[in-house]
Amino acid sequence: IGYFASSEDVGIYRVAYLVASNVLVFHTAITPVFKPMASEVQDDAGVLGQRYRLAARWVVLLTTPVMTTLLLVPETYIALLFTERFAAAALPLSILVVGFLANVMIGPAGRALEGTGFPRLKLLNTVLVVVVNGTLDVLLVPVYGITGAAIATATAFGVASVVATLELYHFVGIVPISCGVVKPLASGVVAYGVARLLVSVVETSIVLAVVVPVVVLLVYGITVLIMDPFTEDDRQLYHRVVANVSGRL
C-alpha cells in the first residue's frame, strides 16, 4: 500500500486490519489448546477428527456474533474508536472480516498439522498466503487502493483455507468442516437480519455501538438454543469444564 498509495492509506488500512483481527480472538485462544490434544491421538484418525471438529465448531460458535456485529456497523466502531478521519476503513474492514471467516471455519488447521507431524505443511501454507496476498496486492492496490488490499488479504486467507482443508483430508485423514458449523452460521444470519432492521431506523452512533451487539447476542443466543447445534461431545466438554471450575472453587 505504501508503494502504490500514500502513508495515510497505510494508516487507514492498518486500523481496518486491527479491528478485523478481533474476529480471530477465539480462534487464537482455542488453537494452542488443540495442539496437545491432537498429539495425544495422532494415530487414531477417528478420535482426532472428532476432537478437531469439536474445536472448529466452538470457534465458529463463539466467533459468529463478533463477526456479525462488525459487519453490521463497521463505520460506527471505526468512527467512535478512531474518529471520522478513518471512515474509509469501513469497507476494507468488512471485506477482511469475511476473509477471516474462511480461516475460522476450518478450525485450528495449522496446529493440527503441527501436532500430527506435518509442520512443513504449515510453513508452506504461510508462504502461500504471503505469495497470493503479495501478488494480488500488486494487481489490485493500484486500481482499488486499500479496498484492493483487503480483497487480496481475504482471498489469500480463503485460498489457504481450501489448501489446508485438502491437506488435512489427504495427510491426516480428517474432514475439518462439518455440518456442526452450519447452525451457528445460520443463527448469525438471523441475528444479522434482525439487527439490520434496528440499524435502518437508529442513526445515533453511540446508541448503535451499544445496542447492536446486545441485540445480536440476544437473537443469536435464542436462535442457537432453538437450533440446538450441540452434540454429546459438547455436553461432555461442558460437564468437564463445570467440574473443573467447581473443584477449584
Coordinates of N, CA and C in Angstrom, one line a residue:
I1 N 0.8 -1.2 0.0 CA 0.0 0.0 0.0 C 0.9 1.2 0.0
G2 N 1.9 1.2 0.8 CA 2.8 2.4 0.9 C 3.5 2.7 -0.4
Y3 N 3.8 1.6 -1.2 CA 4.4 1.8 -2.5 C 3.5 2.4 -3.6
F4 N 2.3 2.0 -3.6 CA 1.3 2.4 -4.6 C 0.5 3.6 -4.2
A5 N 0.3 3.7 -2.9 CA -0.6 4.8 -2.4 C 0.2 5.7 -1.4
S6 N -0.5 6.3 -0.4 CA 0.1 7.2 0.5 C 0.2 6.6 1.9
S7 N 1.0 7.3 2.7 CA 1.1 6.8 4.1 C -0.2 6.9 4.9
E8 N -1.0 7.8 4.5 CA -2.4 8.0 5.1 C -3.2 6.7 4.8
D9 N -3.1 6.2 3.6 CA -3.8 5.0 3.3 C -3.3 3.8 4.1
V10 N -2.0 3.8 4.3 CA -1.4 2.7 5.1 C -2.0 2.7 6.5
G11 N -2.1 3.9 7.1 CA -2.7 4.1 8.4 C -4.1 3.6 8.5
I12 N -4.9 4.0 7.5 CA -6.3 3.7 7.5 C -6.5 2.2 7.3
Y13 N -5.7 1.6 6.5 CA -5.8 0.1 6.3 C -5.3 -0.6 7.6
R14 N -4.3 -0.1 8.2 CA -3.9 -0.7 9.5 C -5.0 -0.7 10.5
V15 N -5.8 0.4 10.6 CA -6.9 0.4 11.5 C -7.9 -0.7 11.2
A16 N -8.2 -0.8 9.9 CA -9.2 -1.8 9.4 C -8.7 -3.2 9.8
Y17 N -7.4 -3.5 9.6 CA -6.9 -4.8 9.9 C -6.9 -5.1 11.4
L18 N -6.6 -4.1 12.2 CA -6.5 -4.3 13.6 C -7.9 -4.6 14.2
V19 N -8.9 -3.9 13.7 CA -10.3 -4.1 14.2 C -10.8 -5.5 13.7
A20 N -10.5 -5.8 12.4 CA -11.0 -7.1 11.9 C -10.3 -8.3 12.6
S21 N -9.1 -8.1 13.1 CA -8.4 -9.1 13.8 C -9.2 -9.6 15.1
N22 N -10.1 -8.8 15.6 CA -10.9 -9.2 16.7 C -11.7 -10.5 16.4
V23 N -12.0 -10.7 15.1 CA -12.7 -11.9 14.8 C -12.0 -13.2 15.1
L24 N -10.6 -13.0 15.2 CA -9.8 -14.2 15.4 C -9.5 -14.5 16.8
V25 N -10.1 -13.7 17.7 CA -9.7 -13.8 19.2 C -10.0 -15.2 19.7
F26 N -11.1 -15.8 19.4 CA -11.4 -17.1 19.9 C -10.6 -18.2 19.2
H27 N -10.4 -18.0 17.9 CA -9.6 -18.9 17.2 C -8.2 -19.0 17.8
T28 N -7.6 -17.8 18.1 CA -6.3 -17.7 18.7 C -6.2 -18.3 20.1
A29 N -7.3 -18.2 20.8 CA -7.4 -18.7 22.2 C -7.5 -20.2 22.2
I30 N -8.2 -20.8 21.3 CA -8.5 -22.3 21.3 C -7.4 -23.1 20.6
T31 N -6.8 -22.6 19.6 CA -5.8 -23.4 18.8 C -4.6 -23.9 19.6
P32 N -4.1 -23.1 20.6 CA -3.0 -23.6 21.4 C -3.4 -24.8 22.2
V33 N -4.6 -24.9 22.6 CA -5.1 -26.0 23.5 C -5.3 -27.2 22.6
F34 N -5.6 -27.0 21.3 CA -5.9 -28.2 20.5 C -4.6 -29.0 20.1
K35 N -3.4 -28.3 20.0 CA -2.2 -29.0 19.6 C -1.9 -30.2 20.4
P36 N -1.8 -30.1 21.8 CA -1.5 -31.3 22.5 C -2.6 -32.3 22.5
M37 N -3.9 -31.9 22.3 CA -5.0 -32.8 22.1 C -4.8 -33.6 20.8
A38 N -4.3 -33.0 19.8 CA -4.0 -33.7 18.5 C -2.8 -34.6 18.6
S39 N -1.8 -34.2 19.4 CA -0.6 -35.1 19.5 C -1.0 -36.4 20.3
E40 N -1.9 -36.3 21.2 CA -2.3 -37.4 22.0 C -2.9 -38.5 21.2
V41 N -3.6 -38.2 20.2 CA -4.4 -39.2 19.4 C -4.1 -39.1 17.9
Q42 N -2.8 -38.7 17.6 CA -2.5 -38.6 16.2 C -2.6 -39.9 15.4
D43 N -2.5 -41.0 16.1 CA -2.6 -42.3 15.4 C -4.0 -42.8 15.3
D44 N -4.9 -42.1 15.8 CA -6.4 -42.5 15.7 C -7.1 -41.4 15.0
A45 N -7.3 -41.6 13.7 CA -7.9 -40.6 12.8 C -9.3 -40.3 13.2
G46 N -10.0 -41.3 13.7 CA -11.4 -41.1 14.1 C -11.6 -40.2 15.3
V47 N -10.8 -40.4 16.4 CA -10.8 -39.6 17.5 C -10.3 -38.2 17.2
L48 N -9.2 -38.1 16.4 CA -8.6 -36.9 16.1 C -9.6 -36.0 15.3
G49 N -10.3 -36.6 14.4 CA -11.3 -35.8 13.6 C -12.4 -35.4 14.5
Q50 N -12.8 -36.2 15.4 CA -13.9 -35.8 16.4 C -13.5 -34.6 17.2
R51 N -12.2 -34.6 17.7 CA -11.8 -33.5 18.5 C -11.6 -32.3 17.7
Y52 N -11.1 -32.5 16.5 CA -10.9 -31.3 15.6 C -12.2 -30.6 15.3
R53 N -13.2 -31.4 14.9 CA -14.5 -30.8 14.6 C -15.1 -30.1 15.8
L54 N -14.9 -30.7 17.0 CA -15.4 -30.1 18.2 C -14.8 -28.7 18.4
A55 N -13.5 -28.6 18.2 CA -12.8 -27.3 18.4 C -13.2 -26.3 17.3
A56 N -13.4 -26.8 16.1 CA -13.8 -25.9 15.0 C -15.2 -25.4 15.2
R57 N -16.1 -26.2 15.7 CA -17.5 -25.8 16.0 C -17.5 -24.8 17.1
W58 N -16.7 -24.9 18.1 CA -16.8 -23.9 19.2 C -16.1 -22.6 18.8
V59 N -15.1 -22.7 17.9 CA -14.5 -21.4 17.4 C -15.6 -20.7 16.6
V60 N -16.3 -21.4 15.7 CA -17.3 -20.7 14.9 C -18.5 -20.2 15.8
L61 N -18.9 -21.0 16.8 CA -20.0 -20.7 17.7 C -19.7 -19.4 18.4
L62 N -18.4 -19.2 18.9 CA -18.1 -18.0 19.6 C -17.7 -16.8 18.8
T63 N -17.3 -17.1 17.5 CA -16.8 -16.0 16.7 C -18.0 -15.3 15.9
T64 N -19.0 -16.1 15.6 CA -20.1 -15.6 14.8 C -20.7 -14.3 15.3
P65 N -21.1 -14.1 16.6 CA -21.7 -12.9 17.0 C -20.7 -11.7 16.8
V66 N -19.4 -11.9 17.1 CA -18.5 -10.8 16.9 C -18.4 -10.4 15.4
M67 N -18.3 -11.4 14.5 CA -18.3 -11.1 13.1 C -19.6 -10.4 12.6
T68 N -20.7 -10.9 13.1 CA -22.0 -10.3 12.7 C -22.1 -8.8 13.1
T69 N -21.6 -8.5 14.3 CA -21.7 -7.1 14.8 C -20.8 -6.2 14.0
L70 N -19.6 -6.7 13.7 CA -18.7 -5.9 12.9 C -19.2 -5.6 11.4
L71 N -19.9 -6.6 10.9 CA -20.4 -6.5 9.6 C -21.6 -5.5 9.5
L72 N -22.3 -5.4 10.6 CA -23.5 -4.6 10.7 C -23.1 -3.1 10.7
V73 N -22.2 -2.7 11.6 CA -21.9 -1.3 11.7 C -20.4 -1.1 11.8
P74 N -19.7 -1.4 10.7 CA -18.2 -1.2 10.7 C -17.9 0.3 10.8
E75 N -18.6 1.1 10.1 CA -18.3 2.6 10.2 C -18.5 3.2 11.5
T76 N -19.5 2.6 12.3 CA -19.8 3.1 13.6 C -18.6 2.9 14.6
Y77 N -18.0 1.7 14.6 CA -16.9 1.4 15.5 C -15.6 2.1 15.0
I78 N -15.5 2.2 13.7 CA -14.3 2.9 13.2 C -14.3 4.4 13.7
A79 N -15.5 5.0 13.5 CA -15.6 6.4 13.8 C -15.5 6.7 15.3
L80 N -16.1 5.8 16.2 CA -16.0 6.0 17.6 C -14.6 5.7 18.2
L81 N -14.0 4.7 17.6 CA -12.7 4.4 18.2 C -11.5 5.2 17.6
F82 N -11.7 5.6 16.3 CA -10.5 6.2 15.6 C -10.9 7.5 15.0
T83 N -12.1 8.1 15.2 CA -12.6 9.3 14.6 C -13.0 9.1 13.2
E84 N -13.7 10.1 12.7 CA -14.3 10.1 11.3 C -13.2 10.1 10.3
R85 N -12.0 10.5 10.6 CA -10.9 10.6 9.7 C -10.6 9.2 9.1
F86 N -10.9 8.2 9.8 CA -10.6 6.8 9.3 C -11.9 6.1 8.8
A87 N -12.9 6.9 8.4 CA -14.1 6.3 7.9 C -13.9 5.4 6.7
A88 N -12.9 5.7 5.9 CA -12.6 4.9 4.7 C -12.2 3.5 5.0
A89 N -12.0 3.2 6.3 CA -11.6 1.8 6.7 C -12.8 0.9 6.8
A90 N -14.0 1.4 6.7 CA -15.2 0.6 7.0 C -15.3 -0.5 5.9
L91 N -15.2 -0.2 4.7 CA -15.4 -1.3 3.6 C -14.3 -2.3 3.7
P92 N -13.0 -1.9 3.8 CA -11.9 -2.9 3.9 C -12.1 -3.7 5.2
L93 N -12.6 -3.1 6.3 CA -12.9 -3.9 7.5 C -13.9 -5.0 7.2
S94 N -15.0 -4.7 6.5 CA -16.0 -5.7 6.2 C -15.4 -6.9 5.3
I95 N -14.6 -6.5 4.4 CA -14.0 -7.5 3.5 C -13.1 -8.4 4.3
L96 N -12.3 -7.8 5.1 CA -11.3 -8.6 5.9 C -12.0 -9.5 6.9
V97 N -13.2 -9.1 7.5 CA -13.9 -9.9 8.4 C -14.4 -11.2 7.6
V98 N -14.9 -11.0 6.4 CA -15.3 -12.1 5.6 C -14.2 -13.1 5.3
G99 N -13.0 -12.5 5.0 CA -11.8 -13.3 4.7 C -11.4 -14.1 5.9
F100 N -11.4 -13.5 7.1 CA -11.0 -14.2 8.3 C -12.0 -15.3 8.7
L101 N -13.3 -15.1 8.2 CA -14.3 -16.1 8.5 C -13.8 -17.5 7.8
A102 N -13.3 -17.4 6.6 CA -12.8 -18.6 6.0 C -11.7 -19.3 6.8
N103 N -10.9 -18.5 7.4 CA -9.8 -19.0 8.3 C -10.4 -19.7 9.5
V104 N -11.5 -19.1 10.1 CA -12.1 -19.6 11.3 C -12.9 -20.8 11.0
M105 N -13.5 -20.9 9.9 CA -14.4 -22.0 9.6 C -13.8 -23.4 9.6
I106 N -12.5 -23.4 9.2 CA -11.8 -24.7 9.1 C -11.1 -25.1 10.4
G107 N -11.2 -24.3 11.4 CA -10.7 -24.6 12.7 C -9.2 -24.5 12.8
P108 N -8.6 -25.1 13.8 CA -7.1 -25.0 14.0 C -6.3 -25.8 13.1
A109 N -6.3 -25.6 11.8 CA -5.6 -26.4 10.8 C -4.1 -26.5 11.1
G110 N -3.5 -25.3 11.3 CA -2.1 -25.2 11.5 C -1.6 -26.0 12.7
R111 N -2.3 -25.9 13.8 CA -2.0 -26.7 15.0 C -2.2 -28.2 14.7
A112 N -3.2 -28.5 14.0 CA -3.4 -30.0 13.7 C -2.3 -30.5 12.9
L113 N -1.9 -29.8 11.9 CA -0.8 -30.3 11.0 C 0.5 -30.4 11.8
E114 N 0.8 -29.4 12.7 CA 2.0 -29.5 13.6 C 1.9 -30.7 14.5
G115 N 0.7 -30.8 15.1 CA 0.5 -31.9 16.2 C 0.6 -33.3 15.6
T116 N 0.4 -33.4 14.3 CA 0.4 -34.8 13.7 C 1.6 -35.0 12.8
G117 N 2.6 -34.1 13.0 CA 3.9 -34.4 12.3 C 4.1 -33.8 11.0
F118 N 3.3 -32.7 10.6 CA 3.4 -32.1 9.3 C 3.7 -30.6 9.5
P119 N 4.7 -30.2 10.2 CA 5.0 -28.7 10.4 C 5.4 -28.0 9.1
R120 N 6.0 -28.8 8.2 CA 6.4 -28.1 6.9 C 5.2 -27.7 6.1
L121 N 4.1 -28.4 6.2 CA 2.9 -28.0 5.5 C 2.3 -26.7 6.0
K122 N 2.5 -26.5 7.4 CA 2.0 -25.2 7.9 C 2.9 -24.1 7.4
L123 N 4.2 -24.3 7.3 CA 5.1 -23.3 6.7 C 4.8 -23.1 5.3
L124 N 4.5 -24.1 4.5 CA 4.1 -24.0 3.1 C 2.8 -23.1 3.0
N125 N 1.9 -23.4 3.9 CA 0.6 -22.6 3.8 C 0.9 -21.1 4.1
T126 N 1.8 -20.8 5.0 CA 2.2 -19.5 5.4 C 2.8 -18.8 4.2
V127 N 3.7 -19.5 3.5 CA 4.3 -19.0 2.3 C 3.3 -18.7 1.2
L128 N 2.3 -19.6 1.1 CA 1.2 -19.5 0.1 C 0.4 -18.2 0.4
V129 N 0.1 -17.9 1.6 CA -0.6 -16.7 2.0 C 0.1 -15.5 1.6
V130 N 1.4 -15.5 1.9 CA 2.3 -14.3 1.5 C 2.4 -14.1 0.0
V131 N 2.5 -15.2 -0.7 CA 2.7 -15.1 -2.2 C 1.4 -14.6 -2.8
V132 N 0.2 -15.2 -2.5 CA -1.0 -14.9 -3.0 C -1.4 -13.4 -2.6
N133 N -1.2 -13.1 -1.4 CA -1.5 -11.7 -0.9 C -0.7 -10.7 -1.6
G134 N 0.7 -11.0 -1.7 CA 1.5 -10.0 -2.4 C 1.2 -9.8 -3.9
T135 N 1.0 -10.9 -4.5 CA 0.6 -10.9 -6.0 C -0.6 -10.1 -6.2
L136 N -1.7 -10.4 -5.4 CA -2.9 -9.6 -5.6 C -2.8 -8.2 -5.2
D137 N -2.0 -7.9 -4.2 CA -1.7 -6.5 -3.8 C -1.2 -5.7 -5.0
V138 N -0.2 -6.3 -5.7 CA 0.4 -5.6 -6.8 C -0.6 -5.3 -7.9
L139 N -1.6 -6.3 -8.1 CA -2.6 -6.2 -9.1 C -3.7 -5.2 -8.7
L140 N -4.1 -5.3 -7.5 CA -5.4 -4.6 -7.0 C -5.2 -3.3 -6.4
V141 N -4.1 -3.1 -5.6 CA -3.9 -1.8 -4.9 C -3.8 -0.6 -5.8
P142 N -3.1 -0.7 -6.9 CA -3.0 0.5 -7.8 C -4.4 0.9 -8.3
V143 N -5.3 -0.1 -8.4 CA -6.6 0.2 -9.0 C -7.7 0.6 -7.9
Y144 N -7.7 -0.2 -6.9 CA -8.8 -0.1 -5.8 C -8.2 0.4 -4.5
G145 N -7.0 0.7 -4.4 CA -6.4 1.2 -3.1 C -6.5 0.2 -2.0
I146 N -6.9 0.7 -0.8 CA -7.0 -0.1 0.4 C -8.1 -1.2 0.3
T147 N -9.1 -0.9 -0.5 CA -10.1 -1.9 -0.7 C -9.5 -3.1 -1.5
G148 N -8.7 -2.8 -2.4 CA -8.0 -3.9 -3.2 C -7.1 -4.7 -2.2
A149 N -6.4 -4.0 -1.3 CA -5.5 -4.7 -0.3 C -6.4 -5.6 0.5
A150 N -7.5 -5.2 0.9 CA -8.4 -6.0 1.7 C -8.9 -7.3 1.0
I151 N -9.2 -7.0 -0.3 CA -9.6 -8.2 -1.2 C -8.5 -9.2 -1.3
A152 N -7.3 -8.6 -1.5 CA -6.1 -9.5 -1.6 C -5.9 -10.4 -0.4
T153 N -6.0 -9.7 0.8 CA -5.8 -10.5 2.1 C -6.9 -11.5 2.3
A154 N -8.1 -11.1 2.1 CA -9.2 -12.0 2.2 C -9.1 -13.2 1.3
T155 N -8.7 -12.9 0.1 CA -8.6 -14.0 -0.9 C -7.5 -15.0 -0.5
A156 N -6.4 -14.4 0.0 CA -5.2 -15.2 0.4 C -5.6 -16.2 1.5
F157 N -6.4 -15.7 2.5 CA -6.9 -16.5 3.6 C -7.8 -17.6 3.1
G158 N -8.7 -17.2 2.1 CA -9.6 -18.2 1.5 C -8.9 -19.3 0.8
V159 N -7.9 -18.9 0.0 CA -7.1 -20.0 -0.7 C -6.4 -20.9 0.3
A160 N -5.7 -20.3 1.3 CA -5.0 -21.1 2.3 C -5.9 -22.0 3.0
S161 N -7.2 -21.6 3.3 CA -8.1 -22.4 4.0 C -8.5 -23.6 3.2
V162 N -8.7 -23.4 1.9 CA -9.0 -24.5 1.0 C -7.9 -25.5 0.9
V163 N -6.7 -25.0 0.8 CA -5.5 -25.9 0.7 C -5.3 -26.6 2.0
A164 N -5.5 -26.0 3.2 CA -5.4 -26.6 4.5 C -6.4 -27.7 4.6
T165 N -7.6 -27.5 4.1 CA -8.7 -28.5 4.2 C -8.3 -29.7 3.4
L166 N -7.7 -29.5 2.2 CA -7.3 -30.7 1.4 C -6.1 -31.4 2.1
E167 N -5.2 -30.7 2.7 CA -4.1 -31.3 3.3 C -4.5 -32.1 4.5
L168 N -5.4 -31.6 5.3 CA -5.9 -32.4 6.5 C -6.6 -33.6 6.0
Y169 N -7.3 -33.6 5.0 CA -8.0 -34.8 4.5 C -7.1 -35.8 3.9
H170 N -6.1 -35.3 3.1 CA -5.2 -36.2 2.4 C -4.1 -36.8 3.4
F171 N -3.5 -35.9 4.2 CA -2.4 -36.4 5.0 C -2.7 -36.9 6.4
V172 N -3.8 -36.3 7.0 CA -4.2 -36.7 8.3 C -5.4 -37.6 8.4
G173 N -6.2 -37.5 7.3 CA -7.4 -38.3 7.3 C -8.6 -37.8 8.0
I174 N -8.7 -36.5 8.1 CA -9.9 -35.9 8.8 C -10.5 -34.9 7.9
V175 N -11.8 -34.8 8.0 CA -12.6 -33.8 7.3 C -12.8 -32.6 8.3
P176 N -12.2 -31.5 8.1 CA -12.3 -30.4 9.1 C -13.6 -29.7 9.2
I177 N -14.3 -29.6 8.0 CA -15.6 -28.9 8.0 C -16.7 -29.8 8.2
S178 N -17.6 -29.6 9.1 CA -18.7 -30.5 9.3 C -20.0 -29.7 9.3
C179 N -21.1 -30.4 9.4 CA -22.4 -29.8 9.4 C -22.6 -29.0 10.7
G180 N -21.8 -29.3 11.7 CA -21.9 -28.6 13.0 C -21.7 -27.1 13.0
V181 N -21.1 -26.6 11.9 CA -20.8 -25.2 11.9 C -22.0 -24.5 11.1
V182 N -22.9 -25.2 10.5 CA -24.0 -24.6 9.7 C -25.0 -23.9 10.6
K183 N -25.3 -24.5 11.7 CA -26.4 -23.9 12.6 C -25.9 -22.6 13.3
P184 N -24.6 -22.6 13.8 CA -24.2 -21.3 14.3 C -24.1 -20.2 13.3
L185 N -23.7 -20.5 12.0 CA -23.7 -19.5 11.0 C -25.1 -19.1 10.6
A186 N -26.0 -20.1 10.5 CA -27.4 -19.7 10.2 C -28.0 -18.8 11.3
S187 N -27.6 -19.1 12.6 CA -28.1 -18.2 13.7 C -27.5 -16.8 13.5
G188 N -26.3 -16.7 13.0 CA -25.7 -15.4 12.8 C -26.4 -14.7 11.7
V189 N -26.9 -15.4 10.7 CA -27.7 -14.7 9.6 C -29.0 -14.2 10.1
V190 N -29.6 -15.0 11.0 CA -30.9 -14.5 11.6 C -30.6 -13.3 12.5
A191 N -29.6 -13.3 13.3 CA -29.2 -12.2 14.1 C -28.9 -10.9 13.3
Y192 N -28.2 -11.2 12.2 CA -27.8 -10.1 11.3 C -29.1 -9.4 10.7
G193 N -30.1 -10.2 10.3 CA -31.3 -9.7 9.7 C -32.1 -8.9 10.7
V194 N -32.2 -9.4 11.9 CA -33.0 -8.6 12.9 C -32.3 -7.3 13.3
A195 N -31.0 -7.4 13.5 CA -30.2 -6.2 13.9 C -30.2 -5.2 12.8
R196 N -30.2 -5.7 11.5 CA -30.2 -4.8 10.4 C -31.4 -3.9 10.4
L197 N -32.6 -4.4 10.8 CA -33.8 -3.6 11.0 C -33.5 -2.4 12.0
L198 N -32.8 -2.7 13.0 CA -32.5 -1.7 14.0 C -31.6 -0.7 13.5
V199 N -30.6 -1.1 12.7 CA -29.6 -0.2 12.1 C -30.3 0.8 11.2
S200 N -31.3 0.3 10.5 CA -32.0 1.1 9.5 C -32.9 2.2 10.1
V201 N -33.2 2.1 11.4 CA -34.0 3.2 12.0 C -33.3 4.0 13.0
V202 N -32.2 3.5 13.5 CA -31.4 4.3 14.5 C -30.2 4.9 13.9
E203 N -30.0 6.2 14.1 CA -29.0 7.0 13.5 C -27.9 7.4 14.4
T204 N -28.1 7.3 15.7 CA -27.1 7.8 16.7 C -26.0 6.7 16.8
S205 N -24.8 7.1 16.6 CA -23.6 6.2 16.6 C -23.4 5.5 17.9
I206 N -23.5 6.3 19.0 CA -23.3 5.7 20.3 C -24.3 4.6 20.6
V207 N -25.6 5.0 20.3 CA -26.7 4.0 20.6 C -26.5 2.7 19.8
L208 N -26.1 2.9 18.5 CA -25.8 1.7 17.7 C -24.7 0.9 18.2
A209 N -23.6 1.5 18.7 CA -22.4 0.8 19.2 C -22.8 0.0 20.4
V210 N -23.7 0.5 21.2 CA -24.1 -0.2 22.4 C -25.2 -1.3 22.2
V211 N -26.2 -0.9 21.4 CA -27.4 -1.7 21.3 C -27.2 -2.8 20.3
V212 N -26.5 -2.6 19.2 CA -26.3 -3.6 18.2 C -25.7 -4.9 18.7
P213 N -24.6 -4.9 19.5 CA -24.1 -6.1 20.0 C -25.0 -6.8 21.0
V214 N -25.8 -6.1 21.7 CA -26.7 -6.7 22.7 C -27.8 -7.4 21.9
V215 N -28.4 -6.8 20.9 CA -29.4 -7.4 20.0 C -28.9 -8.6 19.3
V216 N -27.7 -8.5 18.8 CA -27.1 -9.6 18.1 C -26.9 -10.8 19.0
L217 N -26.3 -10.6 20.2 CA -26.1 -11.6 21.2 C -27.4 -12.3 21.6
L218 N -28.4 -11.4 21.9 CA -29.7 -11.9 22.3 C -30.4 -12.8 21.2
V219 N -30.5 -12.3 20.0 CA -31.1 -13.0 18.9 C -30.3 -14.3 18.6
Y220 N -29.0 -14.1 18.6 CA -28.1 -15.2 18.2 C -28.2 -16.3 19.3
G221 N -28.2 -15.9 20.6 CA -28.3 -16.9 21.6 C -29.6 -17.7 21.6
I222 N -30.7 -17.0 21.4 CA -32.1 -17.6 21.3 C -32.1 -18.6 20.1
T223 N -31.6 -18.1 18.9 CA -31.7 -18.9 17.7 C -30.8 -20.2 17.9
V224 N -29.6 -20.0 18.5 CA -28.7 -21.2 18.7 C -29.4 -22.2 19.6
L225 N -30.1 -21.7 20.6 CA -30.8 -22.7 21.5 C -31.9 -23.4 20.8
I226 N -32.6 -22.7 19.9 CA -33.7 -23.3 19.2 C -33.2 -24.3 18.2
M227 N -32.1 -24.0 17.5 CA -31.5 -24.9 16.5 C -30.7 -26.1 17.2
D228 N -30.3 -25.8 18.4 CA -29.6 -26.9 19.2 C -28.4 -27.5 18.4
P229 N -27.3 -26.9 18.2 CA -26.2 -27.4 17.4 C -25.3 -28.3 18.2
F230 N -25.6 -28.5 19.5 CA -24.7 -29.2 20.4 C -24.9 -30.7 20.3
T231 N -23.8 -31.4 20.5 CA -23.7 -32.8 20.4 C -23.3 -33.4 21.8
E232 N -23.3 -34.7 21.9 CA -22.9 -35.3 23.1 C -21.4 -34.9 23.5
D233 N -20.6 -34.7 22.5 CA -19.2 -34.3 22.8 C -19.2 -32.9 23.5
D234 N -20.1 -32.0 23.0 CA -20.2 -30.7 23.6 C -20.6 -30.8 25.0
R235 N -21.6 -31.6 25.3 CA -22.1 -31.7 26.6 C -21.1 -32.3 27.6
Q236 N -20.3 -33.3 27.1 CA -19.2 -33.8 27.9 C -18.2 -32.8 28.2
L237 N -17.8 -32.0 27.2 CA -16.9 -30.9 27.4 C -17.4 -29.9 28.4
Y238 N -18.7 -29.6 28.3 CA -19.3 -28.6 29.3 C -19.2 -29.2 30.7
H239 N -19.6 -30.4 30.9 CA -19.6 -31.0 32.2 C -18.1 -31.1 32.8
R240 N -17.2 -31.3 31.9 CA -15.8 -31.4 32.4 C -15.3 -30.0 32.8
V241 N -15.7 -29.0 32.0 CA -15.3 -27.6 32.4 C -16.0 -27.2 33.7
V242 N -17.3 -27.5 33.9 CA -18.0 -27.2 35.1 C -17.4 -27.9 36.3
A243 N -17.1 -29.2 36.1 CA -16.5 -30.0 37.2 C -15.1 -29.4 37.6
N244 N -14.4 -29.0 36.6 CA -13.0 -28.4 36.9 C -13.1 -27.1 37.6
V245 N -14.0 -26.3 37.2 CA -14.2 -25.0 37.9 C -14.8 -25.2 39.3
S246 N -15.7 -26.1 39.5 CA -16.3 -26.4 40.8 C -15.2 -26.9 41.7
G247 N -14.4 -27.8 41.2 CA -13.3 -28.3 42.0 C -12.3 -27.3 42.5
R248 N -12.1 -26.3 41.7 CA -11.1 -25.2 42.1 C -11.8 -24.3 43.1
L249 N -13.1 -24.1 43.0 CA -13.8 -23.2 43.9 C -14.0 -23.9 45.3

